PDB file of C-alpha atoms in Angstrom:
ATOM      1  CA  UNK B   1       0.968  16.495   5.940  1.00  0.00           C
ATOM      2  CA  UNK B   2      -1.464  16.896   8.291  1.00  0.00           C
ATOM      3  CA  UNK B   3      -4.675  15.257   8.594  1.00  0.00           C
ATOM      4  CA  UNK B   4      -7.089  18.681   6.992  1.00  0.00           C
ATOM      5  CA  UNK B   5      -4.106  18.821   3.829  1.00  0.00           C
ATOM      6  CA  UNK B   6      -4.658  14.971   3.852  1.00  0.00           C
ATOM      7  CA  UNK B   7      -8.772  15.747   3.413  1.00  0.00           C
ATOM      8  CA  UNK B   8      -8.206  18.776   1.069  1.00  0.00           C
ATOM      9  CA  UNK B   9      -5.794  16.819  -1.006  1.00  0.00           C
ATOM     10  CA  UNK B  10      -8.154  14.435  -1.956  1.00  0.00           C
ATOM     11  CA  UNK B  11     -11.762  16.715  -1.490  1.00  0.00           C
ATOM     12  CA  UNK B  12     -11.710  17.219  -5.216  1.00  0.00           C
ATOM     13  CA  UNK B  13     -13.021  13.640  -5.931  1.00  0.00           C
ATOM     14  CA  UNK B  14     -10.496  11.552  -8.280  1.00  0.00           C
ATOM     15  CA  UNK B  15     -10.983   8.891 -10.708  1.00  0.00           C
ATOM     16  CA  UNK B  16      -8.254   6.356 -11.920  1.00  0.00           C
ATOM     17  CA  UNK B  17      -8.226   3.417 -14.132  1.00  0.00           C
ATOM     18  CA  UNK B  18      -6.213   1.360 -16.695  1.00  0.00           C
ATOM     19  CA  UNK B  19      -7.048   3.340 -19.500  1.00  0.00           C
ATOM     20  CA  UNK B  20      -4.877   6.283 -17.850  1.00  0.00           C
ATOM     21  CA  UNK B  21      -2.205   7.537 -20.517  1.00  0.00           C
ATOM     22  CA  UNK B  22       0.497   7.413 -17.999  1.00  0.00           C
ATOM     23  CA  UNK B  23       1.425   3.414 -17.084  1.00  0.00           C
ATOM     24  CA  UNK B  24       0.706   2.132 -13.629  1.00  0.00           C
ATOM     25  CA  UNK B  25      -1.335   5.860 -12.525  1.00  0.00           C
ATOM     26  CA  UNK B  26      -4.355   3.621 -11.094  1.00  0.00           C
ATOM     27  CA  UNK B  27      -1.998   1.730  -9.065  1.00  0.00           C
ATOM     28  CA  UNK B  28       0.427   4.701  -7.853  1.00  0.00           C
ATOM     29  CA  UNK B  29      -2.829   6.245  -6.716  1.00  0.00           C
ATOM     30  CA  UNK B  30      -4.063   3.672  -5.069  1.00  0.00           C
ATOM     31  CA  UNK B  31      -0.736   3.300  -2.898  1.00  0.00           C
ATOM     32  CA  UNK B  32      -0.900   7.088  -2.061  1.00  0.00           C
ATOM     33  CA  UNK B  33      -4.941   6.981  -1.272  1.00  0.00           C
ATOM     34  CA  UNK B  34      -4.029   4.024   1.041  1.00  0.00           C
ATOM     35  CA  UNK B  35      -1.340   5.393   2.550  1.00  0.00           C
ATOM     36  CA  UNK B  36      -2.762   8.529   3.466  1.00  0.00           C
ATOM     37  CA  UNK B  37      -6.306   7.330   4.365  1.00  0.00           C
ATOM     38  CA  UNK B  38      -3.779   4.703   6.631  1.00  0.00           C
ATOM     39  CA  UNK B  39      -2.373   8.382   8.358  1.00  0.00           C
ATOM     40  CA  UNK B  40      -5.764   9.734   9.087  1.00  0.00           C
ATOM     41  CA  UNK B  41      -6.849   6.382  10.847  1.00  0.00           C
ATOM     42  CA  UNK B  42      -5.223   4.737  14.054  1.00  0.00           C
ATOM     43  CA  UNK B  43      -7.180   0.907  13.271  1.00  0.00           C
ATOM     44  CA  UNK B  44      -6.074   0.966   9.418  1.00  0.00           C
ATOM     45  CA  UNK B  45      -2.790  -0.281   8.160  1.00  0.00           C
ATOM     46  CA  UNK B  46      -1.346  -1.048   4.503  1.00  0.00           C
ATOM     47  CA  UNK B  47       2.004  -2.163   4.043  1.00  0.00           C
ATOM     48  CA  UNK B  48       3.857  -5.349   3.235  1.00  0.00           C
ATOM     49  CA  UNK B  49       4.905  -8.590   5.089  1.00  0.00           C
ATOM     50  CA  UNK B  50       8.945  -8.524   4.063  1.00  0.00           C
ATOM     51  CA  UNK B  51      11.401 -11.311   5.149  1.00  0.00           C
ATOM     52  CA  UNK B  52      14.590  -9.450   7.331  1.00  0.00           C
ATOM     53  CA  UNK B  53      16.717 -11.619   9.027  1.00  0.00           C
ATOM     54  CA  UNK B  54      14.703 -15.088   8.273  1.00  0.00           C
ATOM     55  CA  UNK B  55      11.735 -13.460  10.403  1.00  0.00           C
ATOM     56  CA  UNK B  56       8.845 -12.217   8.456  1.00  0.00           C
ATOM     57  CA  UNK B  57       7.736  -8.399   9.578  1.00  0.00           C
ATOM     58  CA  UNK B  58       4.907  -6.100   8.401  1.00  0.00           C
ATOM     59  CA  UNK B  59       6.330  -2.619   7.368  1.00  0.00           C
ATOM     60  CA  UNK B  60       3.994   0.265   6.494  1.00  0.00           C
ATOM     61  CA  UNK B  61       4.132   1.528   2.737  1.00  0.00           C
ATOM     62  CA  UNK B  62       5.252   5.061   4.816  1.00  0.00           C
ATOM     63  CA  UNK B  63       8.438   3.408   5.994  1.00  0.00           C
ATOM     64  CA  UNK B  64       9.083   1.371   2.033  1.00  0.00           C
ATOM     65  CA  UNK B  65       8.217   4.458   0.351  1.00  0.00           C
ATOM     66  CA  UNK B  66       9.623   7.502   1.975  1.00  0.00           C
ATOM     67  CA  UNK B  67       9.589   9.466  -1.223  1.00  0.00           C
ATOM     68  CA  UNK B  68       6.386   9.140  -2.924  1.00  0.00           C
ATOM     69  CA  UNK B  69       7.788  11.119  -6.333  1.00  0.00           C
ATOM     70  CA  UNK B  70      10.615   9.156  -6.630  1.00  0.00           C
ATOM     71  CA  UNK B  71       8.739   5.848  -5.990  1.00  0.00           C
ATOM     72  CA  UNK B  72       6.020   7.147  -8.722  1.00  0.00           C
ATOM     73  CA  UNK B  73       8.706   7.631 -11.111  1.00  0.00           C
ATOM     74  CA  UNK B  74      10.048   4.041 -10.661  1.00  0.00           C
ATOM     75  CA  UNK B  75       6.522   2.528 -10.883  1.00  0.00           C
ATOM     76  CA  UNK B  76       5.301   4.207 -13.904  1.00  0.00           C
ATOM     77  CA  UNK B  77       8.731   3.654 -15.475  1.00  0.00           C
ATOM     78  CA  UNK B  78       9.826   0.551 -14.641  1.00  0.00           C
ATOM     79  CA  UNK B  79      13.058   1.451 -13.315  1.00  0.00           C
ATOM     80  CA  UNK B  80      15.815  -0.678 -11.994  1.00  0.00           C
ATOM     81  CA  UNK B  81      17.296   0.633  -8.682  1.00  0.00           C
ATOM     82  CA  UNK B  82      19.650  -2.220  -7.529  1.00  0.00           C
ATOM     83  CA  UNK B  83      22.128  -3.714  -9.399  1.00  0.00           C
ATOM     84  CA  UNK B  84      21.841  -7.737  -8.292  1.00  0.00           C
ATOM     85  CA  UNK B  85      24.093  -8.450  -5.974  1.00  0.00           C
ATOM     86  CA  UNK B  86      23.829 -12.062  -5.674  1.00  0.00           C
ATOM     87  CA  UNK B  87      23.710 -14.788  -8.749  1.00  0.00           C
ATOM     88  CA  UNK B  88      20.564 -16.475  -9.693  1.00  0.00           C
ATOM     89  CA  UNK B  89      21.923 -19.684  -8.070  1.00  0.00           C
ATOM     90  CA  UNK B  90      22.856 -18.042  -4.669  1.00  0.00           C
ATOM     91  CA  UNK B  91      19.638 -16.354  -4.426  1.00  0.00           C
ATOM     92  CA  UNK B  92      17.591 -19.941  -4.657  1.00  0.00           C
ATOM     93  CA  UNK B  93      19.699 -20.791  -1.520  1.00  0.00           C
ATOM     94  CA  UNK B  94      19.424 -17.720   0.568  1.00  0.00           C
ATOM     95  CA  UNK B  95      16.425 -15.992  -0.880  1.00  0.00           C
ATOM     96  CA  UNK B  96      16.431 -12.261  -2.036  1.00  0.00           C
ATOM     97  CA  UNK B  97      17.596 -10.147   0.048  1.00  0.00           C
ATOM     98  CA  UNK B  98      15.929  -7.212   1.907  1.00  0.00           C
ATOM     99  CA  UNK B  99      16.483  -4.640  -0.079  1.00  0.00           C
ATOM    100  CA  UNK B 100      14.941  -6.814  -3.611  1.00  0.00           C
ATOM    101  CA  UNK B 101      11.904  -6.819  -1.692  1.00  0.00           C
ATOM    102  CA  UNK B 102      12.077  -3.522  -1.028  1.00  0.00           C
ATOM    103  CA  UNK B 103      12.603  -3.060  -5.016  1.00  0.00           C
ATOM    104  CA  UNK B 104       9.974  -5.397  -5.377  1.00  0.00           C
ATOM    105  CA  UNK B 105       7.451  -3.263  -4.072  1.00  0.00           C
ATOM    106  CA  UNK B 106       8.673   0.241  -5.729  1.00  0.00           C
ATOM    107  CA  UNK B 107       8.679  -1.771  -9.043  1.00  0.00           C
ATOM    108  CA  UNK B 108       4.969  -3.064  -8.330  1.00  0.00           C
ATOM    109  CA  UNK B 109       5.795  -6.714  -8.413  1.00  0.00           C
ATOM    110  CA  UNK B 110       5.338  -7.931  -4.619  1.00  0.00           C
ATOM    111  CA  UNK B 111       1.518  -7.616  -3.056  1.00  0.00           C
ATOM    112  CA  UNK B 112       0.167  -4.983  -0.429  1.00  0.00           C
ATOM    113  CA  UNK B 113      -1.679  -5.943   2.583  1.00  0.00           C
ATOM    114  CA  UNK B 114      -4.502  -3.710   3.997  1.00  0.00           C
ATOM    115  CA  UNK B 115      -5.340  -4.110   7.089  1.00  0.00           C
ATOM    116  CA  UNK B 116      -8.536  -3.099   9.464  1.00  0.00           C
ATOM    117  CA  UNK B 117      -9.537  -3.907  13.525  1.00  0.00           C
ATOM    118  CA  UNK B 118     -12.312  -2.644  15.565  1.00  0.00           C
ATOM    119  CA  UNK B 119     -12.024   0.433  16.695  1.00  0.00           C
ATOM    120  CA  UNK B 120     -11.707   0.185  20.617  1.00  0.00           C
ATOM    121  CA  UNK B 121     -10.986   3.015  23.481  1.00  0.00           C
ATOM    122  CA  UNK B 122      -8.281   0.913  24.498  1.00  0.00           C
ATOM    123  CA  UNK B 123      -7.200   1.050  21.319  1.00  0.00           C
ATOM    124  CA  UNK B 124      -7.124   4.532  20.927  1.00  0.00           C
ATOM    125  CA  UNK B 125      -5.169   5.292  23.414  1.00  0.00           C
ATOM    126  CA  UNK B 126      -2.518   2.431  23.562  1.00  0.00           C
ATOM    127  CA  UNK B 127      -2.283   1.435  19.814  1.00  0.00           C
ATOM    128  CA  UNK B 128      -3.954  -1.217  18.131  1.00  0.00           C
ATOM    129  CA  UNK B 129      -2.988  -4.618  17.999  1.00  0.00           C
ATOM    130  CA  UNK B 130      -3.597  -6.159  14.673  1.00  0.00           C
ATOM    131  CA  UNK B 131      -3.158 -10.219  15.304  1.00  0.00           C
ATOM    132  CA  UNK B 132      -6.871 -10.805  14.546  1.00  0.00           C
ATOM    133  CA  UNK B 133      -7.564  -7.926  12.151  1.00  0.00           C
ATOM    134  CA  UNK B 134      -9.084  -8.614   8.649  1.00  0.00           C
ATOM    135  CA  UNK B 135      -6.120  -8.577   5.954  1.00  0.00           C
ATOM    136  CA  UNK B 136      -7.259  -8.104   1.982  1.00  0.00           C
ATOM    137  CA  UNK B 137      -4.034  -8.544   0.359  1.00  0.00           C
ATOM    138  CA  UNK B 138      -3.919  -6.445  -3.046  1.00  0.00           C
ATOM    139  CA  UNK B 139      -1.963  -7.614  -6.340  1.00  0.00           C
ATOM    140  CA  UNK B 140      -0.713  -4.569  -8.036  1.00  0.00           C
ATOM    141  CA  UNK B 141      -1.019  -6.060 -10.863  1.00  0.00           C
ATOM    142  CA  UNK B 142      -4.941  -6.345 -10.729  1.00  0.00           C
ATOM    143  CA  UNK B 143      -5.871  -3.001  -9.576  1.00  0.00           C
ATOM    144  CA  UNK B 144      -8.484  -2.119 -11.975  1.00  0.00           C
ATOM    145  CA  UNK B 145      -9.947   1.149 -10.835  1.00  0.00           C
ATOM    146  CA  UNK B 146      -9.668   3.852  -7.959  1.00  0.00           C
ATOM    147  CA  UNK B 147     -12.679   6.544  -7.463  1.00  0.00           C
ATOM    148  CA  UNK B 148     -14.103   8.510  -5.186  1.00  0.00           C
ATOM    149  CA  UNK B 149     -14.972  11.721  -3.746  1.00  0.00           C
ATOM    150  CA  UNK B 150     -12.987  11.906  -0.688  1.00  0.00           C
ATOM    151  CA  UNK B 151     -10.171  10.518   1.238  1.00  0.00           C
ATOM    152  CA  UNK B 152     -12.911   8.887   3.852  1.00  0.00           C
ATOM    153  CA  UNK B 153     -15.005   8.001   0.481  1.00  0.00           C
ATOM    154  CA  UNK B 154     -13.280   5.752  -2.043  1.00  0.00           C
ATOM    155  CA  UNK B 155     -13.902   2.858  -4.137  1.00  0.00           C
ATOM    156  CA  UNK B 156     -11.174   0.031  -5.116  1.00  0.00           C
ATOM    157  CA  UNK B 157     -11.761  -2.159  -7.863  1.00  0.00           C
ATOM    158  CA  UNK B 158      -9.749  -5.219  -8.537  1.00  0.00           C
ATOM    159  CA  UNK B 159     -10.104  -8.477 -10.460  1.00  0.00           C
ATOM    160  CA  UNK B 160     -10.756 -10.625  -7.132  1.00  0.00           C
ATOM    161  CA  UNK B 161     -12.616  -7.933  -4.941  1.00  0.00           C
ATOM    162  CA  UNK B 162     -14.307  -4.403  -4.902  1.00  0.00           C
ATOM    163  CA  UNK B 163     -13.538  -2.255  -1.561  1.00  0.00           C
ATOM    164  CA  UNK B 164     -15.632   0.307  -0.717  1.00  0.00           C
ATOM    165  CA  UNK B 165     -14.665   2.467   1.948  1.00  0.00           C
ATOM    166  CA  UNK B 166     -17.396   4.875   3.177  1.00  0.00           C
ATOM    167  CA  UNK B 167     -17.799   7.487   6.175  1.00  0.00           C
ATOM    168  CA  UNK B 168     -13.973   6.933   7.208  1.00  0.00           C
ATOM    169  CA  UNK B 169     -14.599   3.623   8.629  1.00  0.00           C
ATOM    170  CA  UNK B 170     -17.779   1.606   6.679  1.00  0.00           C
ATOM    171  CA  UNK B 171     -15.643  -0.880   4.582  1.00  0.00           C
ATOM    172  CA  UNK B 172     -17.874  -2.808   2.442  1.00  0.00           C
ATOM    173  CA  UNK B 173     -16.028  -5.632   0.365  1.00  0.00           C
ATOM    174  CA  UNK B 174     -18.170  -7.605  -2.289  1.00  0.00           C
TER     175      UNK B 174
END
C-alpha cells in the first residue's frame, strides 16, 4: 500500500480495547497500526529480536508477518501452525528453533519491540542506524487499548506504559 492508502486506511479514527467481541482485536490492531505507521516513517521500527543461528537479529513485523489475514486469523484463534519438531528435552539443550519463534509471535506469546531515532538528513538519505535508538518493548499480552484518529495520531495503552504518538513524530510516553 502506499503511503496516502496507508493515511486513508486509518483517517476514519479507530478505537480498540479488551472488551472487543472478537479475542485478541486490540492487539491485532495494534500490530497492523504499528506496522504501517513503521512504512510511512524512515526513523520508526517495530519488530522482534529472534535468535537464528545462535546470533540474535531484529526482524521487522513486515518480514514475520507477510500475510496480515492469515496472521489475524491465528491470533484471534489461537491456532497451531507447526507441529513440534523437537522433544521437550532437546529443546532445553538447543533452544527453539527459528521458526517457534516465528510461531511465537503469530500466536501472540513472544514481545514486540518499537523502536524510534532522531530524525537526521543523513539519515534520510542513507538509512538510519538504530544502535542508540529508544526501544519500548510491548507484551502482547498487556495491550489494553488502541485509539486514535489517524495513522500519525494514535494512542497505546498498556499495563506498564501509555504511548502517545502525535503529528507523525511527537511520541509522548507516560
Amino acid at each position: 500500500m502506499s503511503q496516502e492508502d496507508l493515511c486513508k486506511y486509518w483517517a476514519g479514527g479507530f478505537n480498540f480495547d479488551r472488551a472487543h467481541l472478537t479475542r485478541n482485536k486490540v492487539i491485532t490492531q495494534t500490530y497492523k497500526l504499528l506496522m504501517h505507521f513503521t512504512q510511512t516513517r524512515k526513523n520508526f521500527r517495530v519488530g522482534c529480536y529472534l535468535m537464528y543461528n545462535s546470533v540474535s537479529r531484529f526482524y521487522n513485523l513486515s518480514q514475520l508477518i507477510p500475510s496480515f489475514d492469515t496472521f489475524a486469523d491465528v491470533a484471534e484463534n489461537d491456532k497451531k501452525v507447526l507441529k513440534d519438531s523437537y522433544p521437550g528435552f532437546i529443546k532445553d539443550i538447543i533452544g527453539p528453533t527459528f521458526q517457534e519463534q516465528v510461531e511465537k509471535v503469530w500466536r501472540l506469546k513472544y514481545p514486540i519491540c518499537f523502536e524510534f531515532t532522531s530524525k537526521t538528513f543523513l539519515g534520510e538519505v542513507f538509512g538510519y542506524d538504530f544502535k542508540s535508538a529508544l526501544t519500548l518493548e510491548i507484551s502482547p499480552e498487556k495491550i489494553i487499548k488502541l485509539e486514535g484518529g489517524s495513522l500519525g495520531s494514535f494512542c497505546l495503552t498498556t499495563e506498564s506504559f501509555l504511548m502517545e504518538i502525535a503529528y507523525g513524530n511527537q511520541i509522548l510516553v507516560k
